[in-house]
Amino acid sequence: MPSKKRRRKEERPKIHPKNKYSDNPPDFALLASLYPTFKPFVFYTREGRPRIDWTDFNATRELTRVLLLHDHNLHWWIPHGQLCPTVPNRSNYIHWIEDLLSSHIIPRDNTDGGNVRGFDIGTGANCIYPLLGASLLGWSFVASDMTDVAIEWAERNVKNNPNISELIEIRKVKCSQNTLSPEGLSGESSYSEEREGLPSSSLDISASEDKSYYGPAILVDVVRDGETFDFCMCNPPFFESFEEAGLNPKTSCGGTYEEMVCPGGEKAFITRIIEDSVVLKQSFRWYTSMVGRKVNLKFLVSKLREVGVTVVKTTEFVQGKTFRWGLAWSFVPPAKKIVTPHVTEKNILSFMLEGIQRQFGAIHVLQSVESFFLAGGASCKLNASSFVVDITASADHCNALLNNDVKYIDEVASCSNVQEAPSNLCFRILVFQQIPGTLLVKGSLQHRDSALSGFHLLFS
Ligand SMILES: C[S@@+](CC[C@H](N)C(=O)[O-])C[C@H]1O[C@@H](n2cnc3c(N)ncnc32)[C@H](O)[C@@H]1O
């Protein structure tokens, strides 16, 4: 029998079900036969399996190029050393956003006829997210970056795909005199080969002492007055130093200093996005970012609670042996909606409540349940320590509640030891807080001879 740990690992979703590669991983042999430029990078194991050398930048870049061409009809290139994206992994993030936008957690905005507009923070030379989002789903994008090389190549990659070029605007983030580039200069720095071999700069040292972000603007001062977006996304510079960035010698996906490193690392970068979101509030329906470390995810989720967002969502992306997390939040008031109701002829029923504002926890819902039933004349016993309320309701009480004909009946409210008539309906409601904003409400009939249909009607 597999161990618990192994089972948990096996259960982890590796790839989003909508991802083009979820059932059909890239076929290197087929691609090599179709694309002569890819062929030299493919070799075969003793068992005859086609492989590429993941430590060879040219091989990974050519794989990305042919996958984008073959599967997405996209023409794409990046100069040597720039961060080379893996297409299946990047597609997962796009599909997660697609899920967020189509979920009912926050109300949909139909003002733009269903057109979806996103903002890609730090699009890189590869411009991968706008290219995928536009070609797969017809989304439009503003894609920002701060380096000249990223802007130049992102623009080229957009221009070389005229069928979607109208959908993507590349926007350069201005670097003021007092925002620091990794060189401590004005931020106009572009990648220099020399820097790659350097030990961490003095800025890295100061960054590890002071974890706050002090780079160029991210959203505030980049988003224009009156602009609105359905979402923003970001694959942030994850690391605080170049050494930290180069920890995985088994792959060569490139990545320049500016792409991989920022003062304070991802924690500081995403904290700034959160701070910007507090200013921009509902200019975005969803704010999202990738997070590279679970410890940072926890910190960022608690930061989000502090600033009073209405919804927080997280997900896990498994990329080979690497784990990344997706973090999403919103300031849009949630649509309170009951999902996954299980209304069957059972004496235990449950449903989930999603999108509850963070200040309302299980106890508040429990108190509302109590008030609701008290108002209908039923008797209630609330146990705050076990998050349970026991309810006894007569047929009249049930009718009053179902017909919305409720009034507060003080004598019943104050009486917790009502003698139960045989026809009374006795049931227990439990409320569990699973993650902030999501509650599981469970109702169970306490006596089998109680009226099952009344219970179903009241509970559902
Ligand atoms: C890890 S790379 C991600 C590139 C691409 N989105 C991807 O997923 O492959 C991070 C990018 O953020 C850019 N960047 C850093 N600070 C930025 C800022 N304040 N505004 C916009 N882009 C920034 C870097 O230049 C770099 O291109």
Coordinates of C-alpha atoms and ligand atoms in Angstrom, one line a residue, residues 83-85 90 120-129 144-147 150 173 213 215-218 235-238 258-260 262 269, ligand 1:
L83 CA 14.4 34.0 -19.5
C84 CA 13.1 31.1 -21.6
P85 CA 9.6 30.0 -20.6
R90 CA 3.0 29.0 -18.4
D120 CA 1.0 41.3 -17.3
I121 CA 3.5 42.7 -14.8
G122 CA 7.0 42.1 -16.0
T123 CA 6.2 40.5 -19.3
G124 CA 9.9 39.9 -20.1
A125 CA 11.5 39.6 -23.6
N126 CA 9.4 36.5 -24.0
C127 CA 6.0 38.2 -23.5
I128 CA 4.7 34.7 -22.9
Y129 CA 1.6 35.3 -21.0
S144 CA 4.8 46.0 -18.7
D145 CA 8.5 45.8 -18.2
M146 CA 11.3 48.0 -17.1
T147 CA 14.3 46.9 -19.2
A150 CA 12.5 43.2 -22.6
V173 CA 7.8 51.3 -16.7
Y213 CA 10.8 46.9 -2.4
G215 CA 12.5 49.3 -7.5
P216 CA 10.5 51.0 -10.2
A217 CA 6.8 51.4 -10.1
I218 CA 4.7 48.2 -10.5
N235 CA 5.8 36.0 -12.6
P236 CA 7.9 38.1 -10.3
P237 CA 11.6 38.3 -10.0
F238 CA 11.7 35.5 -7.3
E258 CA 16.8 41.9 -13.9
E259 CA 14.5 39.0 -14.7
M260 CA 15.4 36.9 -11.7
C262 CA 14.9 42.2 -7.1
F269 CA 7.8 42.6 -4.9
Ligands
LIG1 C1 10.8 36.4 -13.8 S1 10.7 37.6 -15.1 C2 9.2 37.1 -15.9 C3 9.2 37.2 -17.4 C4 7.9 36.5 -18.0 N1 6.7 37.1 -17.5 C5 7.9 35.0 -17.8 O1 7.1 34.6 -17.0 O2 8.8 34.4 -18.3 C6 10.3 39.1 -14.3 C7 10.2 40.3 -15.2 O3 9.8 41.4 -14.4 C8 10.4 42.5 -14.9 N2 10.3 43.6 -13.8 C9 11.0 43.7 -12.7 N3 10.6 44.8 -12.0 C10 9.5 45.3 -12.7 C11 8.6 46.4 -12.6 N4 8.7 47.2 -11.5 N5 7.7 46.6 -13.5 C12 7.6 45.8 -14.6 N6 8.4 44.7 -14.8 C13 9.4 44.5 -13.9 C14 11.8 42.1 -15.2 O4 12.5 42.9 -16.1 C15 11.5 40.7 -15.8 O5 11.4 40.8 -17.2

